[in-house]
Amino acid sequence: MTGEHIQGCIRVIRGEQVILDRDLAQLYQVETSQMNRQVKRNIQRFPGDFMFQLTKEEADSLKCQNGTSSWGGDRRALPHAFTEQGVSMLAGLL
């Protein structure tokens, strides 16, 4: 993944620059579900200023912006958004 691609994955949500879980999973070459399981097992390392789950409205808004009708696959959970600190913490887990 190039630096330009990573820059393209950064979004501003709730006034924070974040990267969505699916984009981070692609960056780290793991399945999104596998990555999210690691986060759940270590949730104490991810306070609200490191990571948050999007609301349905936020997720729907992103879908409209991207022109896609779904998040792909069989995803039922709302996406998680990771701040810079959350990305650093996640890198240490994976």
PDB file of N, CA and C in Angstrom:
ATOM      1  N   MET A   1       0.854  -1.164   0.000  1.00  0.00           N
ATOM      2  CA  MET A   1       0.000   0.000   0.000  1.00  0.00           C
ATOM      3  C   MET A   1       0.905   1.233   0.000  1.00  0.00           C
ATOM      4  N   THR A   2       0.643   2.129  -0.904  1.00  0.00           N
ATOM      5  CA  THR A   2       1.474   3.323  -1.031  1.00  0.00           C
ATOM      6  C   THR A   2       1.034   4.413  -0.058  1.00  0.00           C
ATOM      7  N   GLY A   3       1.905   5.386   0.134  1.00  0.00           N
ATOM      8  CA  GLY A   3       1.574   6.520   0.988  1.00  0.00           C
ATOM      9  C   GLY A   3       0.353   7.266   0.493  1.00  0.00           C
ATOM     10  N   GLU A   4       0.226   7.380  -0.832  1.00  0.00           N
ATOM     11  CA  GLU A   4      -0.947   8.055  -1.403  1.00  0.00           C
ATOM     12  C   GLU A   4      -2.217   7.288  -1.085  1.00  0.00           C
ATOM     13  N   HIS A   5      -2.140   5.957  -1.163  1.00  0.00           N
ATOM     14  CA  HIS A   5      -3.320   5.145  -0.863  1.00  0.00           C
ATOM     15  C   HIS A   5      -3.721   5.310   0.601  1.00  0.00           C
ATOM     16  N   ILE A   6      -2.730   5.317   1.477  1.00  0.00           N
ATOM     17  CA  ILE A   6      -3.019   5.498   2.903  1.00  0.00           C
ATOM     18  C   ILE A   6      -3.650   6.862   3.141  1.00  0.00           C
ATOM     19  N   GLN A   7      -3.115   7.904   2.503  1.00  0.00           N
ATOM     20  CA  GLN A   7      -3.700   9.247   2.629  1.00  0.00           C
ATOM     21  C   GLN A   7      -5.158   9.238   2.186  1.00  0.00           C
ATOM     22  N   GLY A   8      -5.456   8.467   1.143  1.00  0.00           N
ATOM     23  CA  GLY A   8      -6.825   8.380   0.644  1.00  0.00           C
ATOM     24  C   GLY A   8      -7.767   7.673   1.599  1.00  0.00           C
ATOM     25  N   CYS A   9      -7.217   6.893   2.526  1.00  0.00           N
ATOM     26  CA  CYS A   9      -8.033   6.168   3.503  1.00  0.00           C
ATOM     27  C   CYS A   9      -8.380   7.020   4.717  1.00  0.00           C
ATOM     28  N   ILE A  10      -7.688   8.121   4.891  1.00  0.00           N
ATOM     29  CA  ILE A  10      -7.931   8.976   6.057  1.00  0.00           C
ATOM     30  C   ILE A  10      -9.202   9.787   5.832  1.00  0.00           C
ATOM     31  N   ARG A  11     -10.080   9.709   6.815  1.00  0.00           N
ATOM     32  CA  ARG A  11     -11.357  10.434   6.755  1.00  0.00           C
ATOM     33  C   ARG A  11     -11.484  11.286   8.015  1.00  0.00           C
ATOM     34  N   VAL A  12     -12.310  12.291   7.935  1.00  0.00           N
ATOM     35  CA  VAL A  12     -12.597  13.100   9.121  1.00  0.00           C
ATOM     36  C   VAL A  12     -14.007  12.752   9.582  1.00  0.00           C
ATOM     37  N   ILE A  13     -14.086  12.170  10.768  1.00  0.00           N
ATOM     38  CA  ILE A  13     -15.362  11.788  11.369  1.00  0.00           C
ATOM     39  C   ILE A  13     -15.352  12.300  12.800  1.00  0.00           C
ATOM     40  N   ARG A  14     -16.418  12.976  13.183  1.00  0.00           N
ATOM     41  CA  ARG A  14     -16.525  13.576  14.524  1.00  0.00           C
ATOM     42  C   ARG A  14     -15.362  14.525  14.805  1.00  0.00           C
ATOM     43  N   GLY A  15     -14.875  15.162  13.751  1.00  0.00           N
ATOM     44  CA  GLY A  15     -13.788  16.117  13.903  1.00  0.00           C
ATOM     45  C   GLY A  15     -12.419  15.490  14.090  1.00  0.00           C
ATOM     46  N   GLU A  16     -12.325  14.177  13.954  1.00  0.00           N
ATOM     47  CA  GLU A  16     -11.060  13.453  14.126  1.00  0.00           C
ATOM     48  C   GLU A  16     -10.621  12.857  12.795  1.00  0.00           C
ATOM     49  N   GLN A  17      -9.323  12.869  12.534  1.00  0.00           N
ATOM     50  CA  GLN A  17      -8.793  12.151  11.379  1.00  0.00           C
ATOM     51  C   GLN A  17      -8.690  10.684  11.771  1.00  0.00           C
ATOM     52  N   VAL A  18      -9.354   9.820  11.000  1.00  0.00           N
ATOM     53  CA  VAL A  18      -9.409   8.398  11.337  1.00  0.00           C
ATOM     54  C   VAL A  18      -9.220   7.546  10.086  1.00  0.00           C
ATOM     55  N   ILE A  19      -8.923   6.276  10.329  1.00  0.00           N
ATOM     56  CA  ILE A  19      -8.903   5.267   9.274  1.00  0.00           C
ATOM     57  C   ILE A  19      -9.859   4.169   9.712  1.00  0.00           C
ATOM     58  N   LEU A  20     -10.698   3.713   8.796  1.00  0.00           N
ATOM     59  CA  LEU A  20     -11.672   2.676   9.113  1.00  0.00           C
ATOM     60  C   LEU A  20     -11.006   1.314   9.254  1.00  0.00           C
ATOM     61  N   ASP A  21     -11.655   0.452  10.024  1.00  0.00           N
ATOM     62  CA  ASP A  21     -11.103  -0.879  10.289  1.00  0.00           C
ATOM     63  C   ASP A  21     -10.826  -1.672   9.020  1.00  0.00           C
ATOM     64  N   ARG A  22     -11.698  -1.607   8.043  1.00  0.00           N
ATOM     65  CA  ARG A  22     -11.479  -2.396   6.820  1.00  0.00           C
ATOM     66  C   ARG A  22     -10.233  -1.921   6.071  1.00  0.00           C
ATOM     67  N   ASP A  23      -9.969  -0.614   6.095  1.00  0.00           N
ATOM     68  CA  ASP A  23      -8.777  -0.083   5.429  1.00  0.00           C
ATOM     69  C   ASP A  23      -7.506  -0.485   6.181  1.00  0.00           C
ATOM     70  N   LEU A  24      -7.572  -0.474   7.514  1.00  0.00           N
ATOM     71  CA  LEU A  24      -6.415  -0.901   8.309  1.00  0.00           C
ATOM     72  C   LEU A  24      -6.147  -2.390   8.128  1.00  0.00           C
ATOM     73  N   ALA A  25      -7.215  -3.179   8.060  1.00  0.00           N
ATOM     74  CA  ALA A  25      -7.038  -4.616   7.841  1.00  0.00           C
ATOM     75  C   ALA A  25      -6.331  -4.863   6.511  1.00  0.00           C
ATOM     76  N   GLN A  26      -6.720  -4.115   5.502  1.00  0.00           N
ATOM     77  CA  GLN A  26      -6.061  -4.243   4.201  1.00  0.00           C
ATOM     78  C   GLN A  26      -4.591  -3.832   4.314  1.00  0.00           C
ATOM     79  N   LEU A  27      -4.324  -2.762   5.019  1.00  0.00           N
ATOM     80  CA  LEU A  27      -2.956  -2.288   5.207  1.00  0.00           C
ATOM     81  C   LEU A  27      -2.089  -3.348   5.891  1.00  0.00           C
ATOM     82  N   TYR A  28      -2.646  -3.980   6.930  1.00  0.00           N
ATOM     83  CA  TYR A  28      -1.897  -4.985   7.690  1.00  0.00           C
ATOM     84  C   TYR A  28      -2.047  -6.392   7.115  1.00  0.00           C
ATOM     85  N   GLN A  29      -2.767  -6.507   6.026  1.00  0.00           N
ATOM     86  CA  GLN A  29      -2.958  -7.771   5.314  1.00  0.00           C
ATOM     87  C   GLN A  29      -3.549  -8.858   6.206  1.00  0.00           C
ATOM     88  N   VAL A  30      -4.621  -8.493   6.904  1.00  0.00           N
ATOM     89  CA  VAL A  30      -5.382  -9.437   7.719  1.00  0.00           C
ATOM     90  C   VAL A  30      -6.859  -9.239   7.404  1.00  0.00           C
ATOM     91  N   GLU A  31      -7.669 -10.214   7.778  1.00  0.00           N
ATOM     92  CA  GLU A  31      -9.114 -10.069   7.622  1.00  0.00           C
ATOM     93  C   GLU A  31      -9.623  -9.048   8.643  1.00  0.00           C
ATOM     94  N   THR A  32     -10.621  -8.279   8.238  1.00  0.00           N
ATOM     95  CA  THR A  32     -11.198  -7.283   9.148  1.00  0.00           C
ATOM     96  C   THR A  32     -11.714  -7.952  10.415  1.00  0.00           C
ATOM     97  N   SER A  33     -12.381  -9.093  10.262  1.00  0.00           N
ATOM     98  CA  SER A  33     -12.933  -9.790  11.430  1.00  0.00           C
ATOM     99  C   SER A  33     -11.825 -10.247  12.378  1.00  0.00           C
ATOM    100  N   GLN A  34     -10.717 -10.718  11.831  1.00  0.00           N
ATOM    101  CA  GLN A  34      -9.583 -11.148  12.655  1.00  0.00           C
ATOM    102  C   GLN A  34      -9.006  -9.961  13.429  1.00  0.00           C
ATOM    103  N   MET A  35      -8.861  -8.844  12.751  1.00  0.00           N
ATOM    104  CA  MET A  35      -8.322  -7.653  13.394  1.00  0.00           C
ATOM    105  C   MET A  35      -9.263  -7.173  14.505  1.00  0.00           C
ATOM    106  N   ASN A  36     -10.557  -7.152  14.217  1.00  0.00           N
ATOM    107  CA  ASN A  36     -11.521  -6.696  15.217  1.00  0.00           C
ATOM    108  C   ASN A  36     -11.573  -7.632  16.424  1.00  0.00           C
ATOM    109  N   ARG A  37     -11.351  -8.927  16.214  1.00  0.00           N
ATOM    110  CA  ARG A  37     -11.278  -9.858  17.353  1.00  0.00           C
ATOM    111  C   ARG A  37     -10.097  -9.501  18.257  1.00  0.00           C
ATOM    112  N   GLN A  38      -8.965  -9.165  17.661  1.00  0.00           N
ATOM    113  CA  GLN A  38      -7.793  -8.758  18.448  1.00  0.00           C
ATOM    114  C   GLN A  38      -8.096  -7.494  19.251  1.00  0.00           C
ATOM    115  N   VAL A  39      -8.791  -6.572  18.624  1.00  0.00           N
ATOM    116  CA  VAL A  39      -9.156  -5.335  19.324  1.00  0.00           C
ATOM    117  C   VAL A  39     -10.067  -5.658  20.505  1.00  0.00           C
ATOM    118  N   LYS A  40     -11.069  -6.516  20.286  1.00  0.00           N
ATOM    119  CA  LYS A  40     -11.992  -6.872  21.370  1.00  0.00           C
ATOM    120  C   LYS A  40     -11.264  -7.553  22.523  1.00  0.00           C
ATOM    121  N   ARG A  41     -10.284  -8.389  22.198  1.00  0.00           N
ATOM    122  CA  ARG A  41      -9.516  -9.074  23.247  1.00  0.00           C
ATOM    123  C   ARG A  41      -8.658  -8.099  24.048  1.00  0.00           C
ATOM    124  N   ASN A  42      -8.356  -6.972  23.460  1.00  0.00           N
ATOM    125  CA  ASN A  42      -7.484  -5.973  24.094  1.00  0.00           C
ATOM    126  C   ASN A  42      -8.181  -4.624  24.196  1.00  0.00           C
ATOM    127  N   ILE A  43      -9.475  -4.642  24.406  1.00  0.00           N
ATOM    128  CA  ILE A  43     -10.279  -3.417  24.348  1.00  0.00           C
ATOM    129  C   ILE A  43      -9.798  -2.365  25.350  1.00  0.00           C
ATOM    130  N   GLN A  44      -9.207  -2.787  26.466  1.00  0.00           N
ATOM    131  CA  GLN A  44      -8.723  -1.824  27.463  1.00  0.00           C
ATOM    132  C   GLN A  44      -7.617  -0.935  26.901  1.00  0.00           C
ATOM    133  N   ARG A  45      -6.991  -1.351  25.812  1.00  0.00           N
ATOM    134  CA  ARG A  45      -5.931  -0.551  25.182  1.00  0.00           C
ATOM    135  C   ARG A  45      -6.480   0.480  24.196  1.00  0.00           C
ATOM    136  N   PHE A  46      -7.794   0.467  23.995  1.00  0.00           N
ATOM    137  CA  PHE A  46      -8.404   1.342  22.993  1.00  0.00           C
ATOM    138  C   PHE A  46      -9.495   2.215  23.608  1.00  0.00           C
ATOM    139  N   PRO A  47      -9.100   3.246  24.363  1.00  0.00           N
ATOM    140  CA  PRO A  47     -10.106   4.169  24.904  1.00  0.00           C
ATOM    141  C   PRO A  47     -10.780   4.946  23.768  1.00  0.00           C
ATOM    142  N   GLY A  48     -11.781   5.696  24.109  1.00  0.00           N
ATOM    143  CA  GLY A  48     -12.573   6.421  23.117  1.00  0.00           C
ATOM    144  C   GLY A  48     -11.794   7.369  22.227  1.00  0.00           C
ATOM    145  N   ASP A  49     -10.653   7.863  22.701  1.00  0.00           N
ATOM    146  CA  ASP A  49      -9.871   8.761  21.853  1.00  0.00           C
ATOM    147  C   ASP A  49      -8.905   7.994  20.945  1.00  0.00           C
ATOM    148  N   PHE A  50      -8.893   6.662  21.037  1.00  0.00           N
ATOM    149  CA  PHE A  50      -8.095   5.819  20.144  1.00  0.00           C
ATOM    150  C   PHE A  50      -8.963   5.189  19.054  1.00  0.00           C
ATOM    151  N   MET A  51     -10.214   4.872  19.416  1.00  0.00           N
ATOM    152  CA  MET A  51     -11.091   4.151  18.507  1.00  0.00           C
ATOM    153  C   MET A  51     -12.544   4.374  18.914  1.00  0.00           C
ATOM    154  N   PHE A  52     -13.427   4.405  17.928  1.00  0.00           N
ATOM    155  CA  PHE A  52     -14.857   4.444  18.219  1.00  0.00           C
ATOM    156  C   PHE A  52     -15.607   3.741  17.099  1.00  0.00           C
ATOM    157  N   GLN A  53     -16.817   3.289  17.419  1.00  0.00           N
ATOM    158  CA  GLN A  53     -17.652   2.635  16.417  1.00  0.00           C
ATOM    159  C   GLN A  53     -18.566   3.680  15.792  1.00  0.00           C
ATOM    160  N   LEU A  54     -18.669   3.628  14.476  1.00  0.00           N
ATOM    161  CA  LEU A  54     -19.529   4.573  13.776  1.00  0.00           C
ATOM    162  C   LEU A  54     -20.988   4.305  14.116  1.00  0.00           C
ATOM    163  N   THR A  55     -21.784   5.346  14.106  1.00  0.00           N
ATOM    164  CA  THR A  55     -23.227   5.180  14.235  1.00  0.00           C
ATOM    165  C   THR A  55     -23.773   4.737  12.882  1.00  0.00           C
ATOM    166  N   LYS A  56     -24.996   4.270  12.874  1.00  0.00           N
ATOM    167  CA  LYS A  56     -25.619   3.868  11.609  1.00  0.00           C
ATOM    168  C   LYS A  56     -25.674   5.048  10.648  1.00  0.00           C
ATOM    169  N   GLU A  57     -25.971   6.227  11.165  1.00  0.00           N
ATOM    170  CA  GLU A  57     -26.047   7.424  10.327  1.00  0.00           C
ATOM    171  C   GLU A  57     -24.688   7.760   9.717  1.00  0.00           C
ATOM    172  N   GLU A  58     -23.630   7.656  10.508  1.00  0.00           N
ATOM    173  CA  GLU A  58     -22.280   7.928   9.991  1.00  0.00           C
ATOM    174  C   GLU A  58     -21.899   6.914   8.918  1.00  0.00           C
ATOM    175  N   ALA A  59     -22.212   5.648   9.162  1.00  0.00           N
ATOM    176  CA  ALA A  59     -21.895   4.601   8.189  1.00  0.00           C
ATOM    177  C   ALA A  59     -22.685   4.811   6.903  1.00  0.00           C
ATOM    178  N   ASP A  60     -23.968   5.142   7.029  1.00  0.00           N
ATOM    179  CA  ASP A  60     -24.789   5.392   5.842  1.00  0.00           C
ATOM    180  C   ASP A  60     -24.260   6.579   5.050  1.00  0.00           C
ATOM    181  N   SER A  61     -23.814   7.609   5.753  1.00  0.00           N
ATOM    182  CA  SER A  61     -23.261   8.788   5.087  1.00  0.00           C
ATOM    183  C   SER A  61     -22.005   8.429   4.300  1.00  0.00           C
ATOM    184  N   LEU A  62     -21.139   7.606   4.886  1.00  0.00           N
ATOM    185  CA  LEU A  62     -19.926   7.182   4.180  1.00  0.00           C
ATOM    186  C   LEU A  62     -20.256   6.344   2.959  1.00  0.00           C
ATOM    187  N   LYS A  63     -21.264   5.482   3.085  1.00  0.00           N
ATOM    188  CA  LYS A  63     -21.674   4.670   1.933  1.00  0.00           C
ATOM    189  C   LYS A  63     -22.113   5.568   0.786  1.00  0.00           C
ATOM    190  N   CYS A  64     -22.882   6.601   1.112  1.00  0.00           N
ATOM    191  CA  CYS A  64     -23.352   7.533   0.075  1.00  0.00           C
ATOM    192  C   CYS A  64     -22.181   8.282  -0.556  1.00  0.00           C
ATOM    193  N   GLN A  65     -21.232   8.712   0.256  1.00  0.00           N
ATOM    194  CA  GLN A  65     -20.068   9.438  -0.257  1.00  0.00           C
ATOM    195  C   GLN A  65     -19.236   8.566  -1.181  1.00  0.00           C
ATOM    196  N   ASN A  66     -19.168   7.270  -0.870  1.00  0.00           N
ATOM    197  CA  ASN A  66     -18.357   6.349  -1.665  1.00  0.00           C
ATOM    198  C   ASN A  66     -19.130   5.749  -2.826  1.00  0.00           C
ATOM    199  N   GLY A  67     -20.433   5.971  -2.878  1.00  0.00           N
ATOM    200  CA  GLY A  67     -21.236   5.423  -3.961  1.00  0.00           C
ATOM    201  C   GLY A  67     -21.348   3.913  -3.911  1.00  0.00           C
ATOM    202  N   THR A  68     -21.360   3.350  -2.711  1.00  0.00           N
ATOM    203  CA  THR A  68     -21.484   1.901  -2.566  1.00  0.00           C
ATOM    204  C   THR A  68     -22.703   1.586  -1.721  1.00  0.00           C
ATOM    205  N   SER A  69     -23.318   0.455  -1.997  1.00  0.00           N
ATOM    206  CA  SER A  69     -24.531   0.097  -1.273  1.00  0.00           C
ATOM    207  C   SER A  69     -24.243  -0.759  -0.049  1.00  0.00           C
ATOM    208  N   SER A  70     -23.019  -1.251   0.068  1.00  0.00           N
ATOM    209  CA  SER A  70     -22.699  -2.082   1.226  1.00  0.00           C
ATOM    210  C   SER A  70     -21.224  -1.943   1.568  1.00  0.00           C
ATOM    211  N   TRP A  71     -20.848  -2.493   2.704  1.00  0.00           N
ATOM    212  CA  TRP A  71     -19.453  -2.487   3.130  1.00  0.00           C
ATOM    213  C   TRP A  71     -18.720  -3.686   2.575  1.00  0.00           C
ATOM    214  N   GLY A  72     -19.422  -4.519   1.835  1.00  0.00           N
ATOM    215  CA  GLY A  72     -18.787  -5.696   1.255  1.00  0.00           C
ATOM    216  C   GLY A  72     -18.874  -6.882   2.189  1.00  0.00           C
ATOM    217  N   GLY A  73     -18.865  -8.048   1.590  1.00  0.00           N
ATOM    218  CA  GLY A  73     -18.906  -9.269   2.377  1.00  0.00           C
ATOM    219  C   GLY A  73     -20.198  -9.403   3.152  1.00  0.00           C
ATOM    220  N   ASP A  74     -20.109 -10.073   4.270  1.00  0.00           N
ATOM    221  CA  ASP A  74     -21.282 -10.383   5.078  1.00  0.00           C
ATOM    222  C   ASP A  74     -21.289  -9.556   6.355  1.00  0.00           C
ATOM    223  N   ARG A  75     -20.782  -8.353   6.282  1.00  0.00           N
ATOM    224  CA  ARG A  75     -20.588  -7.522   7.461  1.00  0.00           C
ATOM    225  C   ARG A  75     -21.914  -7.093   8.068  1.00  0.00           C
ATOM    226  N   ARG A  76     -22.047  -7.351   9.362  1.00  0.00           N
ATOM    227  CA  ARG A  76     -23.256  -6.959  10.079  1.00  0.00           C
ATOM    228  C   ARG A  76     -22.980  -5.831  11.066  1.00  0.00           C
ATOM    229  N   ALA A  77     -21.754  -5.775  11.569  1.00  0.00           N
ATOM    230  CA  ALA A  77     -21.400  -4.770  12.572  1.00  0.00           C
ATOM    231  C   ALA A  77     -21.052  -3.450  11.899  1.00  0.00           C
ATOM    232  N   LEU A  78     -21.279  -2.384  12.612  1.00  0.00           N
ATOM    233  CA  LEU A  78     -20.881  -1.069  12.123  1.00  0.00           C
ATOM    234  C   LEU A  78     -19.358  -0.957  12.177  1.00  0.00           C
ATOM    235  N   PRO A  79     -18.767  -0.219  11.247  1.00  0.00           N
ATOM    236  CA  PRO A  79     -17.304  -0.097  11.210  1.00  0.00           C
ATOM    237  C   PRO A  79     -16.750   0.631  12.434  1.00  0.00           C
ATOM    238  N   HIS A  80     -15.502   0.325  12.742  1.00  0.00           N
ATOM    239  CA  HIS A  80     -14.759   1.048  13.767  1.00  0.00           C
ATOM    240  C   HIS A  80     -13.833   2.035  13.074  1.00  0.00           C
ATOM    241  N   ALA A  81     -13.626   3.167  13.713  1.00  0.00           N
ATOM    242  CA  ALA A  81     -12.715   4.192  13.205  1.00  0.00           C
ATOM    243  C   ALA A  81     -11.578   4.338  14.207  1.00  0.00           C
ATOM    244  N   PHE A  82     -10.345   4.350  13.705  1.00  0.00           N
ATOM    245  CA  PHE A  82      -9.158   4.426  14.552  1.00  0.00           C
ATOM    246  C   PHE A  82      -8.453   5.756  14.337  1.00  0.00           C
ATOM    247  N   THR A  83      -8.156   6.437  15.444  1.00  0.00           N
ATOM    248  CA  THR A  83      -7.373   7.670  15.376  1.00  0.00           C
ATOM    249  C   THR A  83      -5.898   7.296  15.223  1.00  0.00           C
ATOM    250  N   GLU A  84      -5.051   8.294  15.106  1.00  0.00           N
ATOM    251  CA  GLU A  84      -3.613   8.041  14.962  1.00  0.00           C
ATOM    252  C   GLU A  84      -3.080   7.198  16.126  1.00  0.00           C
ATOM    253  N   GLN A  85      -3.518   7.507  17.345  1.00  0.00           N
ATOM    254  CA  GLN A  85      -3.073   6.740  18.508  1.00  0.00           C
ATOM    255  C   GLN A  85      -3.582   5.305  18.439  1.00  0.00           C
ATOM    256  N   GLY A  86      -4.805   5.139  17.962  1.00  0.00           N
ATOM    257  CA  GLY A  86      -5.373   3.801  17.822  1.00  0.00           C
ATOM    258  C   GLY A  86      -4.644   2.973  16.777  1.00  0.00           C
ATOM    259  N   VAL A  87      -4.250   3.614  15.684  1.00  0.00           N
ATOM    260  CA  VAL A  87      -3.490   2.921  14.639  1.00  0.00           C
ATOM    261  C   VAL A  87      -2.157   2.444  15.211  1.00  0.00           C
ATOM    262  N   SER A  88      -1.498   3.283  15.988  1.00  0.00           N
ATOM    263  CA  SER A  88      -0.219   2.901  16.603  1.00  0.00           C
ATOM    264  C   SER A  88      -0.400   1.733  17.567  1.00  0.00           C
ATOM    265  N   MET A  89      -1.449   1.779  18.367  1.00  0.00           N
ATOM    266  CA  MET A  89      -1.711   0.693  19.313  1.00  0.00           C
ATOM    267  C   MET A  89      -2.009  -0.599  18.562  1.00  0.00           C
ATOM    268  N   LEU A  90      -2.787  -0.494  17.513  1.00  0.00           N
ATOM    269  CA  LEU A  90      -3.138  -1.669  16.717  1.00  0.00           C
ATOM    270  C   LEU A  90      -1.903  -2.295  16.084  1.00  0.00           C
ATOM    271  N   ALA A  91      -0.994  -1.478  15.614  1.00  0.00           N
ATOM    272  CA  ALA A  91       0.237  -1.991  15.002  1.00  0.00           C
ATOM    273  C   ALA A  91       1.011  -2.854  15.993  1.00  0.00           C
ATOM    274  N   GLY A  92       0.982  -2.481  17.249  1.00  0.00           N
ATOM    275  CA  GLY A  92       1.661  -3.268  18.272  1.00  0.00           C
ATOM    276  C   GLY A  92       1.002  -4.604  18.547  1.00  0.00           C
ATOM    277  N   LEU A  93      -0.300  -4.695  18.300  1.00  0.00           N
ATOM    278  CA  LEU A  93      -1.021  -5.947  18.526  1.00  0.00           C
ATOM    279  C   LEU A  93      -0.874  -6.920  17.369  1.00  0.00           C
ATOM    280  N   LEU A  94      -0.789  -6.372  16.175  1.00  0.00           N
ATOM    281  CA  LEU A  94      -0.731  -7.233  14.994  1.00  0.00           C
ATOM    282  C   LEU A  94       0.707  -7.507  14.645  1.00  0.00           C
TER     283      LEU A  94
END
